[in-house]
Amino acid sequence: EDKVVQSPLSLVVHEGDTVTLNCSYEVTNFRSLLWYKQEKKAPTFLFMLTSSGIEKKSGRLSSILDKKELFSILNITATQTGDSAVYLCASRTGANSKLTFGKGITLSVRP
Amino acid sequence: DAGVIQSPRHEVTEMGQEVTLRCKPISGHDYLFWYRQTMMRGLELLIYFNNNVPIDDSGMPEDRFSAKMPNASFSTLKIQPSEPRDSAVYFCASSLGEDGPNEKLFFGSGTQLSVL
């Protein structure tokens, strides 16, 4: 059974801190790994990673994939209170189009 | 583009009642997904469609759950009879296709279902 595990489950930091969120996966026929941010309702897309070692960057957020060790990290630098959310990691397998999600990491950024 | 539209936003019902959740995907998207989210289990895929055809329904919990997609712009998820353990947020999502940047899902705002 495909499995995606995120850690830590929750995290509290202060504005300006840098955080690293972890995602490990065990899936058959891996194709891609995706990160989503979920604030109040719908998850919104952040990154999709398919190749090892290539960093994806968007402002203060960046992410990288390691296909040998089967994990990905999401970094957020100079955190702001608006970064408070649940961060979801999901893996897509080649067998079909479905995404298997981790349970998410709840990030709280205190002023 | 209006995005993925779900209705209702909230549904409160009594055990044993039928519940119907509705979804309008983004126009032109070939794939439609139904997910359920709970604190205990996170986001779980229930079923997905490609070009209106159900492809994988292995996540549908039991026979009380059914989903249809009569056309490219509309899908329903029905629970009959509903039970308290069905209480969750149900998300609909759509995507363009399988490869590359088309893989990313766009989610609706979800339906918060409470079964008393």
mmCIF file of N, CA, C and O in Angstrom, chain B residues 21-72:
data_model
loop_
_atom_site.group_PDB
_atom_site.id
_atom_site.type_symbol
_atom_site.label_atom_id
_atom_site.label_comp_id
_atom_site.label_asym_id
_atom_site.label_seq_id
_atom_site.Cartn_x
_atom_site.Cartn_y
_atom_site.Cartn_z
ATOM 1 N N LEU B 21 -23.791 15.383 -2.369
ATOM 2 C CA LEU B 21 -22.819 16.453 -2.531
ATOM 3 C C LEU B 21 -22.589 16.673 -4.021
ATOM 4 O O LEU B 21 -22.544 15.713 -4.795
ATOM 5 N N ARG B 22 -22.392 17.928 -4.380
ATOM 6 C CA ARG B 22 -22.303 18.274 -5.807
ATOM 7 C C ARG B 22 -21.000 18.966 -6.139
ATOM 8 O O ARG B 22 -20.429 19.673 -5.298
ATOM 9 N N CYS B 23 -20.570 18.781 -7.387
ATOM 10 C CA CYS B 23 -19.303 19.367 -7.807
ATOM 11 C C CYS B 23 -19.351 19.751 -9.271
ATOM 12 O O CYS B 23 -19.815 18.986 -10.121
ATOM 13 N N LYS B 24 -18.838 20.954 -9.556
ATOM 14 C CA LYS B 24 -18.646 21.391 -10.941
ATOM 15 C C LYS B 24 -17.157 21.610 -11.142
ATOM 16 O O LYS B 24 -16.569 22.509 -10.528
ATOM 17 N N PRO B 25 -16.508 20.785 -11.957
ATOM 18 C CA PRO B 25 -15.062 20.948 -12.145
ATOM 19 C C PRO B 25 -14.736 22.157 -13.011
ATOM 20 O O PRO B 25 -15.627 22.770 -13.595
ATOM 21 N N ILE B 26 -13.465 22.467 -13.096
ATOM 22 C CA ILE B 26 -13.016 23.536 -13.979
ATOM 23 C C ILE B 26 -13.236 23.093 -15.427
ATOM 24 O O ILE B 26 -12.916 21.936 -15.776
ATOM 25 N N SER B 27 -13.763 23.982 -16.221
ATOM 26 C CA SER B 27 -14.071 23.660 -17.611
ATOM 27 C C SER B 27 -12.810 23.210 -18.349
ATOM 28 O O SER B 27 -11.758 23.851 -18.252
ATOM 29 N N GLY B 28 -12.928 22.082 -19.047
ATOM 30 C CA GLY B 28 -11.794 21.587 -19.811
ATOM 31 C C GLY B 28 -10.945 20.569 -19.071
ATOM 32 O O GLY B 28 -10.083 19.919 -19.672
ATOM 33 N N HIS B 29 -11.166 20.429 -17.778
ATOM 34 C CA HIS B 29 -10.415 19.427 -17.017
ATOM 35 C C HIS B 29 -11.000 18.044 -17.257
ATOM 36 O O HIS B 29 -12.207 17.849 -17.152
ATOM 37 N N ASP B 30 -10.102 17.092 -17.548
ATOM 38 C CA ASP B 30 -10.552 15.745 -17.888
ATOM 39 C C ASP B 30 -10.698 14.827 -16.681
ATOM 40 O O ASP B 30 -11.298 13.767 -16.786
ATOM 41 N N TYR B 31 -10.074 15.230 -15.579
ATOM 42 C CA TYR B 31 -10.071 14.360 -14.401
ATOM 43 C C TYR B 31 -10.833 15.027 -13.265
ATOM 44 O O TYR B 31 -10.658 16.220 -12.997
ATOM 45 N N LEU B 32 -11.607 14.205 -12.558
ATOM 46 C CA LEU B 32 -12.323 14.707 -11.382
ATOM 47 C C LEU B 32 -12.137 13.722 -10.241
ATOM 48 O O LEU B 32 -12.247 12.505 -10.439
ATOM 49 N N PHE B 33 -11.856 14.260 -9.064
ATOM 50 C CA PHE B 33 -11.537 13.444 -7.888
ATOM 51 C C PHE B 33 -12.456 13.836 -6.732
ATOM 52 O O PHE B 33 -12.745 15.011 -6.536
ATOM 53 N N TRP B 34 -12.843 12.835 -5.974
ATOM 54 C CA TRP B 34 -13.544 13.072 -4.702
ATOM 55 C C TRP B 34 -12.630 12.605 -3.580
ATOM 56 O O TRP B 34 -12.197 11.445 -3.559
ATOM 57 N N TYR B 35 -12.359 13.524 -2.616
ATOM 58 C CA TYR B 35 -11.559 13.219 -1.443
ATOM 59 C C TYR B 35 -12.382 13.468 -0.182
ATOM 60 O O TYR B 35 -13.291 14.296 -0.160
ATOM 61 N N ARG B 36 -11.997 12.769 0.872
ATOM 62 C CA ARG B 36 -12.597 12.999 2.185
ATOM 63 C C ARG B 36 -11.464 13.318 3.150
ATOM 64 O O ARG B 36 -10.418 12.666 3.118
ATOM 65 N N GLN B 37 -11.679 14.314 4.032
ATOM 66 C CA GLN B 37 -10.636 14.706 4.967
ATOM 67 C C GLN B 37 -11.157 14.647 6.390
ATOM 68 O O GLN B 37 -12.186 15.254 6.721
ATOM 69 N N THR B 38 -10.446 13.916 7.236
ATOM 70 C CA THR B 38 -10.733 13.869 8.662
ATOM 71 C C THR B 38 -9.435 14.082 9.413
ATOM 72 O O THR B 38 -8.335 13.930 8.852
ATOM 73 N N MET B 39 -9.559 14.425 10.689
ATOM 74 C CA MET B 39 -8.354 14.627 11.508
ATOM 75 C C MET B 39 -7.567 13.324 11.614
ATOM 76 O O MET B 39 -6.346 13.317 11.566
ATOM 77 N N MET B 40 -8.293 12.227 11.765
ATOM 78 C CA MET B 40 -7.627 10.946 12.023
ATOM 79 C C MET B 40 -6.915 10.409 10.791
ATOM 80 O O MET B 40 -5.816 9.873 10.887
ATOM 81 N N ARG B 41 -7.541 10.531 9.634
ATOM 82 C CA ARG B 41 -7.041 9.848 8.441
ATOM 83 C C ARG B 41 -6.495 10.783 7.378
ATOM 84 O O ARG B 41 -5.976 10.318 6.357
ATOM 85 N N GLY B 42 -6.624 12.079 7.598
ATOM 86 C CA GLY B 42 -6.130 13.023 6.604
ATOM 87 C C GLY B 42 -6.993 13.019 5.364
ATOM 88 O O GLY B 42 -8.184 12.719 5.416
ATOM 89 N N LEU B 43 -6.371 13.310 4.206
ATOM 90 C CA LEU B 43 -7.080 13.350 2.930
ATOM 91 C C LEU B 43 -7.028 11.970 2.288
ATOM 92 O O LEU B 43 -5.964 11.448 2.008
ATOM 93 N N GLU B 44 -8.198 11.418 2.020
ATOM 94 C CA GLU B 44 -8.259 10.091 1.410
ATOM 95 C C GLU B 44 -9.015 10.190 0.089
ATOM 96 O O GLU B 44 -10.092 10.791 0.044
ATOM 97 N N LEU B 45 -8.473 9.562 -0.928
ATOM 98 C CA LEU B 45 -9.172 9.535 -2.214
ATOM 99 C C LEU B 45 -10.311 8.527 -2.161
ATOM 100 O O LEU B 45 -10.116 7.378 -1.766
ATOM 101 N N LEU B 46 -11.479 8.967 -2.565
ATOM 102 C CA LEU B 46 -12.634 8.074 -2.604
ATOM 103 C C LEU B 46 -12.786 7.455 -3.995
ATOM 104 O O LEU B 46 -12.905 6.243 -4.150
ATOM 105 N N ILE B 47 -12.796 8.317 -5.009
ATOM 106 C CA ILE B 47 -13.023 7.863 -6.380
ATOM 107 C C ILE B 47 -12.514 8.933 -7.328
ATOM 108 O O ILE B 47 -12.457 10.108 -6.968
ATOM 109 N N TYR B 48 -12.103 8.510 -8.550
ATOM 110 C CA TYR B 48 -11.824 9.530 -9.547
ATOM 111 C C TYR B 48 -12.329 9.106 -10.922
ATOM 112 O O TYR B 48 -12.485 7.919 -11.205
ATOM 113 N N PHE B 49 -12.602 10.096 -11.733
ATOM 114 C CA PHE B 49 -13.151 9.927 -13.073
ATOM 115 C C PHE B 49 -12.182 10.496 -14.100
ATOM 116 O O PHE B 49 -11.516 11.497 -13.843
ATOM 117 N N ASN B 50 -12.171 9.862 -15.261
ATOM 118 C CA ASN B 50 -11.473 10.412 -16.418
ATOM 119 C C ASN B 50 -12.476 10.485 -17.561
ATOM 120 O O ASN B 50 -13.053 9.441 -17.933
ATOM 121 N N ASN B 51 -12.675 11.676 -18.101
ATOM 122 C CA ASN B 51 -13.671 11.842 -19.164
ATOM 123 C C ASN B 51 -15.015 11.225 -18.786
ATOM 124 O O ASN B 51 -15.633 10.492 -19.575
ATOM 125 N N ASN B 52 -15.443 11.506 -17.578
ATOM 126 C CA ASN B 52 -16.751 11.100 -17.034
ATOM 127 C C ASN B 52 -16.842 9.621 -16.674
ATOM 128 O O ASN B 52 -17.893 9.177 -16.191
ATOM 129 N N VAL B 53 -15.794 8.861 -16.879
ATOM 130 C CA VAL B 53 -15.830 7.427 -16.591
ATOM 131 C C VAL B 53 -15.105 7.155 -15.272
ATOM 132 O O VAL B 53 -13.977 7.613 -15.090
ATOM 133 N N PRO B 54 -15.746 6.427 -14.345
ATOM 134 C CA PRO B 54 -15.040 6.111 -13.093
ATOM 135 C C PRO B 54 -13.860 5.190 -13.367
ATOM 136 O O PRO B 54 -14.016 4.159 -14.023
ATOM 137 N N ILE B 55 -12.689 5.578 -12.848
ATOM 138 C CA ILE B 55 -11.466 4.816 -13.102
ATOM 139 C C ILE B 55 -11.068 3.984 -11.890
ATOM 140 O O ILE B 55 -10.678 2.831 -12.016
ATOM 141 N N ASP B 56 -11.146 4.584 -10.726
ATOM 142 C CA ASP B 56 -10.709 3.896 -9.519
ATOM 143 C C ASP B 56 -11.642 4.282 -8.380
ATOM 144 O O ASP B 56 -11.656 5.430 -7.964
ATOM 145 N N ASP B 57 -12.414 3.324 -7.914
ATOM 146 C CA ASP B 57 -13.322 3.602 -6.803
ATOM 147 C C ASP B 57 -12.941 2.780 -5.578
ATOM 148 O O ASP B 57 -13.767 2.549 -4.688
ATOM 149 N N SER B 58 -11.696 2.354 -5.531
ATOM 150 C CA SER B 58 -11.262 1.478 -4.437
ATOM 151 C C SER B 58 -11.282 2.178 -3.089
ATOM 152 O O SER B 58 -11.292 1.529 -2.050
ATOM 153 N N GLY B 59 -11.326 3.490 -3.082
ATOM 154 C CA GLY B 59 -11.366 4.218 -1.823
ATOM 155 C C GLY B 59 -12.765 4.450 -1.284
ATOM 156 O O GLY B 59 -12.920 4.953 -0.172
ATOM 157 N N MET B 60 -13.768 4.083 -2.032
ATOM 158 C CA MET B 60 -15.149 4.267 -1.558
ATOM 159 C C MET B 60 -15.366 3.313 -0.392
ATOM 160 O O MET B 60 -15.210 2.089 -0.538
ATOM 161 N N PRO B 61 -15.758 3.853 0.759
ATOM 162 C CA PRO B 61 -15.756 3.039 1.980
ATOM 163 C C PRO B 61 -16.668 1.810 1.911
ATOM 164 O O PRO B 61 -16.290 0.749 2.345
ATOM 165 N N GLU B 62 -17.826 1.950 1.390
ATOM 166 C CA GLU B 62 -18.766 0.822 1.362
ATOM 167 C C GLU B 62 -19.921 1.160 0.430
ATOM 168 O O GLU B 62 -19.937 2.219 -0.190
ATOM 169 N N ASP B 63 -20.840 0.236 0.353
ATOM 170 C CA ASP B 63 -21.921 0.386 -0.628
ATOM 171 C C ASP B 63 -22.818 1.583 -0.361
ATOM 172 O O ASP B 63 -23.586 1.976 -1.233
ATOM 173 N N ARG B 64 -22.709 2.155 0.803
ATOM 174 C CA ARG B 64 -23.556 3.319 1.096
ATOM 175 C C ARG B 64 -23.110 4.540 0.283
ATOM 176 O O ARG B 64 -23.845 5.507 0.146
ATOM 177 N N PHE B 65 -21.895 4.495 -0.232
ATOM 178 C CA PHE B 65 -21.343 5.600 -1.012
ATOM 179 C C PHE B 65 -21.448 5.293 -2.499
ATOM 180 O O PHE B 65 -21.116 4.183 -2.936
ATOM 181 N N SER B 66 -21.879 6.298 -3.262
ATOM 182 C CA SER B 66 -21.887 6.150 -4.716
ATOM 183 C C SER B 66 -21.568 7.497 -5.350
ATOM 184 O O SER B 66 -21.856 8.542 -4.775
ATOM 185 N N ALA B 67 -20.973 7.466 -6.524
ATOM 186 C CA ALA B 67 -20.621 8.706 -7.222
ATOM 187 C C ALA B 67 -20.966 8.558 -8.693
ATOM 188 O O ALA B 67 -20.848 7.474 -9.264
ATOM 189 N N LYS B 68 -21.378 9.682 -9.266
ATOM 190 C CA LYS B 68 -21.726 9.689 -10.694
ATOM 191 C C LYS B 68 -21.137 10.930 -11.342
ATOM 192 O O LYS B 68 -20.916 11.951 -10.691
ATOM 193 N N MET B 69 -20.936 10.815 -12.623
ATOM 194 C CA MET B 69 -20.516 11.983 -13.400
ATOM 195 C C MET B 69 -21.268 11.914 -14.729
ATOM 196 O O MET B 69 -20.752 11.363 -15.712
ATOM 197 N N PRO B 70 -22.471 12.429 -14.765
ATOM 198 C CA PRO B 70 -23.302 12.302 -15.969
ATOM 199 C C PRO B 70 -22.791 13.100 -17.163
ATOM 200 O O PRO B 70 -23.088 12.758 -18.300
ATOM 201 N N ASN B 71 -22.013 14.148 -16.893
ATOM 202 C CA ASN B 71 -21.422 14.914 -17.988
ATOM 203 C C ASN B 71 -20.135 15.586 -17.506
ATOM 204 O O ASN B 71 -19.803 15.486 -16.324
ATOM 205 N N ALA B 72 -19.459 16.260 -18.398
ATOM 206 C CA ALA B 72 -18.133 16.805 -18.086
ATOM 207 C C ALA B 72 -18.169 17.936 -17.077
ATOM 208 O O ALA B 72 -17.119 18.334 -16.570
#
